[in-house]
Short mmCIF file of N, CA and C in Angstrom, two decimals:
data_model
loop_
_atom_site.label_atom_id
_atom_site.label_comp_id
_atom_site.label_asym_id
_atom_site.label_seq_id
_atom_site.Cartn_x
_atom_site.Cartn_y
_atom_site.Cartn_z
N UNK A 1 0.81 -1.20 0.00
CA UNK A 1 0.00 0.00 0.00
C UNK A 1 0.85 1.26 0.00
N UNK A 2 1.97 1.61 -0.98
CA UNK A 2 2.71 2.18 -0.53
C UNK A 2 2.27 3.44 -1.35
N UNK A 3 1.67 2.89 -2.45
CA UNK A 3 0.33 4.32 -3.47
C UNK A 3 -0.47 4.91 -2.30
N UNK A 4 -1.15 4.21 -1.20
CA UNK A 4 -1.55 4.99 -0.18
C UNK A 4 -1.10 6.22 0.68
N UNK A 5 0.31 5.52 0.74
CA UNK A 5 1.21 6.23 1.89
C UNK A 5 1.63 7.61 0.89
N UNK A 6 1.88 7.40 -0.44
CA UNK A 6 2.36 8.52 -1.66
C UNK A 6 0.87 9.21 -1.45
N UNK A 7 -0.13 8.81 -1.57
CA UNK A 7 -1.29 10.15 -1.61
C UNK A 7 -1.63 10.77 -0.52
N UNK A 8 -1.20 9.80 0.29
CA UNK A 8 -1.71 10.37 1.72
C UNK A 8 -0.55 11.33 2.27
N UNK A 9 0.92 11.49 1.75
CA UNK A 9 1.36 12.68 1.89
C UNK A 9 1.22 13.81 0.66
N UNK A 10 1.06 13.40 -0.36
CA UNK A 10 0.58 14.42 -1.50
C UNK A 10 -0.35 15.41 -1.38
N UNK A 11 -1.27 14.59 -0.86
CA UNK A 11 -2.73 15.27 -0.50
C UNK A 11 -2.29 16.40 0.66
N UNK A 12 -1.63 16.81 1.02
CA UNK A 12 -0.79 17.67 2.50
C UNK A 12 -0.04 18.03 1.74
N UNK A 13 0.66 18.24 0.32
CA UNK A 13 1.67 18.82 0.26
C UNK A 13 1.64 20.50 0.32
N UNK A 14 2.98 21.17 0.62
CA UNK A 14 3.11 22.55 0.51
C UNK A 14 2.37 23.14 -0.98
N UNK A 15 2.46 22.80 -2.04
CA UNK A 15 2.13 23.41 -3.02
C UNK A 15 1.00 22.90 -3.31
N UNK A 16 0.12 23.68 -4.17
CA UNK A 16 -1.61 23.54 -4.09
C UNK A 16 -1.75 23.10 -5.31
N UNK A 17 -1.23 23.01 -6.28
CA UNK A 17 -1.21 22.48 -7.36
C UNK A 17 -1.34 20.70 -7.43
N UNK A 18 -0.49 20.54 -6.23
CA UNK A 18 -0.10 19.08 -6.37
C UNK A 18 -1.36 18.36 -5.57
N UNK A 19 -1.89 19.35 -4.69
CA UNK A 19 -3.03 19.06 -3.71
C UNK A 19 -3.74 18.92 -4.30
N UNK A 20 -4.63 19.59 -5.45
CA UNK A 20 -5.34 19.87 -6.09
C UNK A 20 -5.44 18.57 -7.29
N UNK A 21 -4.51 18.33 -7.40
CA UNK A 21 -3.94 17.02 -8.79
C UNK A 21 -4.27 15.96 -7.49
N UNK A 22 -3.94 15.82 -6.80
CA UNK A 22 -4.35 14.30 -6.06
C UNK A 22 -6.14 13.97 -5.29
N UNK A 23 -6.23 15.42 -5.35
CA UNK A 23 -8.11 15.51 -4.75
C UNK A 23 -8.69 15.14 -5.91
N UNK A 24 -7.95 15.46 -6.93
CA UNK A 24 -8.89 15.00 -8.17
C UNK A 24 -8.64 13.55 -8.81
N UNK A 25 -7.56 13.05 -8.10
CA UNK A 25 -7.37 11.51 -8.08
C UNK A 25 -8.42 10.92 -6.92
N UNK A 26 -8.36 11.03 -5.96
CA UNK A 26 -8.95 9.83 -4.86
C UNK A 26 -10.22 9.37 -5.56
N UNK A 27 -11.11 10.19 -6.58
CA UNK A 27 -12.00 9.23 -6.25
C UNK A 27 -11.16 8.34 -7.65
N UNK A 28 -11.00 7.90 -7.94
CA UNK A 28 -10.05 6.72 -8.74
C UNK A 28 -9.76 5.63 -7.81
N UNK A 29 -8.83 6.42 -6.74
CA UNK A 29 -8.27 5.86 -5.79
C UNK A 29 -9.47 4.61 -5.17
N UNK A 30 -10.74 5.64 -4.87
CA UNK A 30 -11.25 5.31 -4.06
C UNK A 30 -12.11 3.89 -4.71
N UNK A 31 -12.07 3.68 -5.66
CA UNK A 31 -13.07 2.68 -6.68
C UNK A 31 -11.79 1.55 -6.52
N UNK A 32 -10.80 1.90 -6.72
CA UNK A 32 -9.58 0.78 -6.77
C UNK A 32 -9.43 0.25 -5.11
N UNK A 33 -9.32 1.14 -4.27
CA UNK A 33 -9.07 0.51 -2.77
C UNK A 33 -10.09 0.05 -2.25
N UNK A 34 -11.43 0.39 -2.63
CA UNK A 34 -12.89 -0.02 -1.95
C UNK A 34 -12.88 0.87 -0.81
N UNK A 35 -14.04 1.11 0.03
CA UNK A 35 -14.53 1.63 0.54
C UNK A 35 -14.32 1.66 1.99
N UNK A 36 -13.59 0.46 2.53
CA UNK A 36 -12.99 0.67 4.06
C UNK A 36 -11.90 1.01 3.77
N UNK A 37 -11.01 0.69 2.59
CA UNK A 37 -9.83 1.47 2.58
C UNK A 37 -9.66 3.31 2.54
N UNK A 38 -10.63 3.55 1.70
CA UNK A 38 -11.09 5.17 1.71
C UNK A 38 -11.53 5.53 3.32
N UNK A 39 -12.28 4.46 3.72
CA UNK A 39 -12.43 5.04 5.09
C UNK A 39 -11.64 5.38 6.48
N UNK A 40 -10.35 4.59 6.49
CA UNK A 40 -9.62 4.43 7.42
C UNK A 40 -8.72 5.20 6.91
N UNK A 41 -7.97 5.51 5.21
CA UNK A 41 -6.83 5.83 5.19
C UNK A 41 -6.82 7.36 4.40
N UNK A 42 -7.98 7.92 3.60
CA UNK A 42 -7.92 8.45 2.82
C UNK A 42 -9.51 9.75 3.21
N UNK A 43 -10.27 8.83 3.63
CA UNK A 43 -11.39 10.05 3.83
C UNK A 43 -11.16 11.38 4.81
N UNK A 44 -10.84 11.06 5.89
CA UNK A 44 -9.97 12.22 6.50
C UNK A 44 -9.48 13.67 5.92
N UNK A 45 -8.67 13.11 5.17
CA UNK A 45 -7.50 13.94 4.47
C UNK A 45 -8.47 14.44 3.26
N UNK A 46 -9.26 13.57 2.63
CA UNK A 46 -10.12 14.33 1.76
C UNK A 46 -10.74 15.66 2.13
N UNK A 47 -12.07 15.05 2.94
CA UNK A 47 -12.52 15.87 4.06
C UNK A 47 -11.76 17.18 3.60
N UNK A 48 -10.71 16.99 4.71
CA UNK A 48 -9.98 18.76 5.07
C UNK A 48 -9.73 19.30 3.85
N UNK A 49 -9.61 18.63 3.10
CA UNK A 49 -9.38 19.04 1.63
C UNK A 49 -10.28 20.23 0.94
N UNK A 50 -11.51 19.81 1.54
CA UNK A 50 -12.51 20.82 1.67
C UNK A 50 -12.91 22.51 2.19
N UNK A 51 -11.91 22.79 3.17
CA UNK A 51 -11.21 23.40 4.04
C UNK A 51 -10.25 23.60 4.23
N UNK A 52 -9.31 23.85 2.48
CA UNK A 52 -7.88 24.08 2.23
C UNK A 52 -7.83 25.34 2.17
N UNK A 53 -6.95 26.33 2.33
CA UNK A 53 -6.39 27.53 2.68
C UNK A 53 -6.75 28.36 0.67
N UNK A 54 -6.94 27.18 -0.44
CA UNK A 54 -6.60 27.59 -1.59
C UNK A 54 -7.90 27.53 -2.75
N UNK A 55 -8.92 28.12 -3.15
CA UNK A 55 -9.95 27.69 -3.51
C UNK A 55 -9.80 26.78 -4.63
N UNK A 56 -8.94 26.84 -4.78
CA UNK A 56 -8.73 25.82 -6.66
C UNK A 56 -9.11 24.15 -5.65
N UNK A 57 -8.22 24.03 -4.43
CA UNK A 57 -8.08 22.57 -4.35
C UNK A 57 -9.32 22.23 -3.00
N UNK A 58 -10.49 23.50 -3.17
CA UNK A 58 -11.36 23.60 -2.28
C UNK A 58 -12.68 22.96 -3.78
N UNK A 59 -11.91 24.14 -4.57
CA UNK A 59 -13.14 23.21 -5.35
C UNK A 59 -13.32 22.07 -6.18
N UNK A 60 -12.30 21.54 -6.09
CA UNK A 60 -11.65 20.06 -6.69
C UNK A 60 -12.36 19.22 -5.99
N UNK A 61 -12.16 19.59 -4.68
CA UNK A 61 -12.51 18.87 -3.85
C UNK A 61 -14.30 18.43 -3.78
N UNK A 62 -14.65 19.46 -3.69
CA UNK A 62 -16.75 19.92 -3.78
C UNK A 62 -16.85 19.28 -5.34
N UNK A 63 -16.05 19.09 -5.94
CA UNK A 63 -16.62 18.63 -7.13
C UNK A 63 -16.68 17.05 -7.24
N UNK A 64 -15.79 16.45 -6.87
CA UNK A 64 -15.29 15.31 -6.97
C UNK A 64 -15.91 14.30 -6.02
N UNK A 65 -16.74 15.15 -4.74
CA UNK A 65 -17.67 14.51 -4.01
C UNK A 65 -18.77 13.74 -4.49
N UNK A 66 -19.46 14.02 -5.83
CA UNK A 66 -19.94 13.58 -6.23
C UNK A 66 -20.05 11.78 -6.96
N UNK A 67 -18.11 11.75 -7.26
CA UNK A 67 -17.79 10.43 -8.10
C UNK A 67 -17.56 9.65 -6.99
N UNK A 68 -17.34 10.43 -5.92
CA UNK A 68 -17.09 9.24 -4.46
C UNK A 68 -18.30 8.66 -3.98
N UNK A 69 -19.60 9.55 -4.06
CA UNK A 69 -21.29 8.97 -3.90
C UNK A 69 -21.34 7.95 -4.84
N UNK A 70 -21.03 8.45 -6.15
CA UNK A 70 -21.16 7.41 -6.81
C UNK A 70 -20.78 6.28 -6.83
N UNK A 71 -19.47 6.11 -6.41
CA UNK A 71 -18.43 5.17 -6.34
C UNK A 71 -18.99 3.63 -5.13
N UNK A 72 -19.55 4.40 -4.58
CA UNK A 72 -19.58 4.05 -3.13
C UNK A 72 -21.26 3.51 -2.41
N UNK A 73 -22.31 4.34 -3.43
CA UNK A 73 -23.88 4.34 -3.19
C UNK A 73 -24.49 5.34 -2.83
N UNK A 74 -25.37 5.26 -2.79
CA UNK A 74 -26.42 6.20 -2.15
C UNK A 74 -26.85 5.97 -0.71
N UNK A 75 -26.77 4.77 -0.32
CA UNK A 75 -27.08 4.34 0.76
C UNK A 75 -25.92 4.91 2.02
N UNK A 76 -24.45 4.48 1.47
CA UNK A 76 -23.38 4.99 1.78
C UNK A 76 -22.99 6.13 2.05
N UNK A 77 -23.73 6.98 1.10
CA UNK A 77 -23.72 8.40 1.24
C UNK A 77 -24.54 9.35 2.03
N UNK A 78 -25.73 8.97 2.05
CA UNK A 78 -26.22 9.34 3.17
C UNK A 78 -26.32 8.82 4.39
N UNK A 79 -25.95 7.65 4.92
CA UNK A 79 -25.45 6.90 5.75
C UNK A 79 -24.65 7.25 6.50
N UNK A 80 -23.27 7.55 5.40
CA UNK A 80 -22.14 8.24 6.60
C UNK A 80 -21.51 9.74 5.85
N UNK A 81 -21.50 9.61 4.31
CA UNK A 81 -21.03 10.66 4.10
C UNK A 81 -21.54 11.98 3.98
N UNK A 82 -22.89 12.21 3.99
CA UNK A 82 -23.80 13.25 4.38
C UNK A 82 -23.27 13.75 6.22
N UNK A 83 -23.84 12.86 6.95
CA UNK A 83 -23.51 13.10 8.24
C UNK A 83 -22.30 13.86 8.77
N UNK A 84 -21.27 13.25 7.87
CA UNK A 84 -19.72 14.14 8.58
C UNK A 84 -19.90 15.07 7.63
N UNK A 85 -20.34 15.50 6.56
CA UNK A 85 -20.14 16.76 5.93
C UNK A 85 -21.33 17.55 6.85
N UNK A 86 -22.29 17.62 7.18
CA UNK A 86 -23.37 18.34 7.90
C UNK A 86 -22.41 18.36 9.17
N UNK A 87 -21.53 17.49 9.51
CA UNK A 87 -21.08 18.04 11.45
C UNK A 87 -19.49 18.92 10.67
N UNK A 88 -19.28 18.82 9.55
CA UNK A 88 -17.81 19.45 9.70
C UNK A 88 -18.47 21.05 9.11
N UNK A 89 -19.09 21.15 8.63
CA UNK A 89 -19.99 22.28 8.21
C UNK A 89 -20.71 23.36 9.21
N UNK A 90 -21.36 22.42 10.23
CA UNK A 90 -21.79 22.84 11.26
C UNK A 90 -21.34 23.92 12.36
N UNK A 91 -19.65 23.05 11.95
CA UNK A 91 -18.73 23.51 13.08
C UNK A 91 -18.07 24.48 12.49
N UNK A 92 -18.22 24.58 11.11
CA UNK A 92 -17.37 26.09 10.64
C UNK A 92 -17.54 27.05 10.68
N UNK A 93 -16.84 28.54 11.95
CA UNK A 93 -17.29 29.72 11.47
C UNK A 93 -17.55 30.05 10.36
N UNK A 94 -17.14 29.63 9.32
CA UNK A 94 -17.80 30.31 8.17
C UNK A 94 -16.73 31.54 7.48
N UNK A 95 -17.53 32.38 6.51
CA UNK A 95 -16.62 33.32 6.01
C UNK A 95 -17.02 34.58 6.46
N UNK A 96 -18.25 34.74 7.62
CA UNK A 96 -18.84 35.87 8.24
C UNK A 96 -17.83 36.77 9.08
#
């Protein structure tokens, strides 16, 4: 799993370009590792991905949410991945 360990520091790198190029990989990732692997090693880091300092790899991110529902179900998605986006949302001051 060592493609894991490479995205899972990519996805964190200093430059936003490269951040941005790997948010728009996972969901690939995520169809190839299945779905407890996305969950334990990779959803996290997505997530914050969402809540990057850079809007390019903010909206890579909001976009690409979509191929991971897909990837994954509907059932799945509102199940668990609705839920942590409504509590990480919840908790954000915001841009007020």
């Amino acid at each position: 799993h060592s493609l894991l360990h490479t995205i899972q520091n990519l996805i964190m790198d200093n430059h936003w370009r490269i951040r941005q190029s790997v948010v728009e990989q996972v969901p690939k990732s995520a169809r190839l590792f299945g779905v407890e692997m996305f969950r334990s090693k990779l959803e996290t880091l997505y997530l914050a991905s969402l809540h990057d300092s850079v809007h390019s790899v903010r909206h890579a991110a909001t976009l690409h949410l979509k191929e991971i529902a897909d990837c994954f179900g509907s059932h799945w998605t509102i199940e668990h991945l609705l839920p942590k986006l409504t509590e990480q949302y919840s908790q954000s001051a915001g841009y007020a």
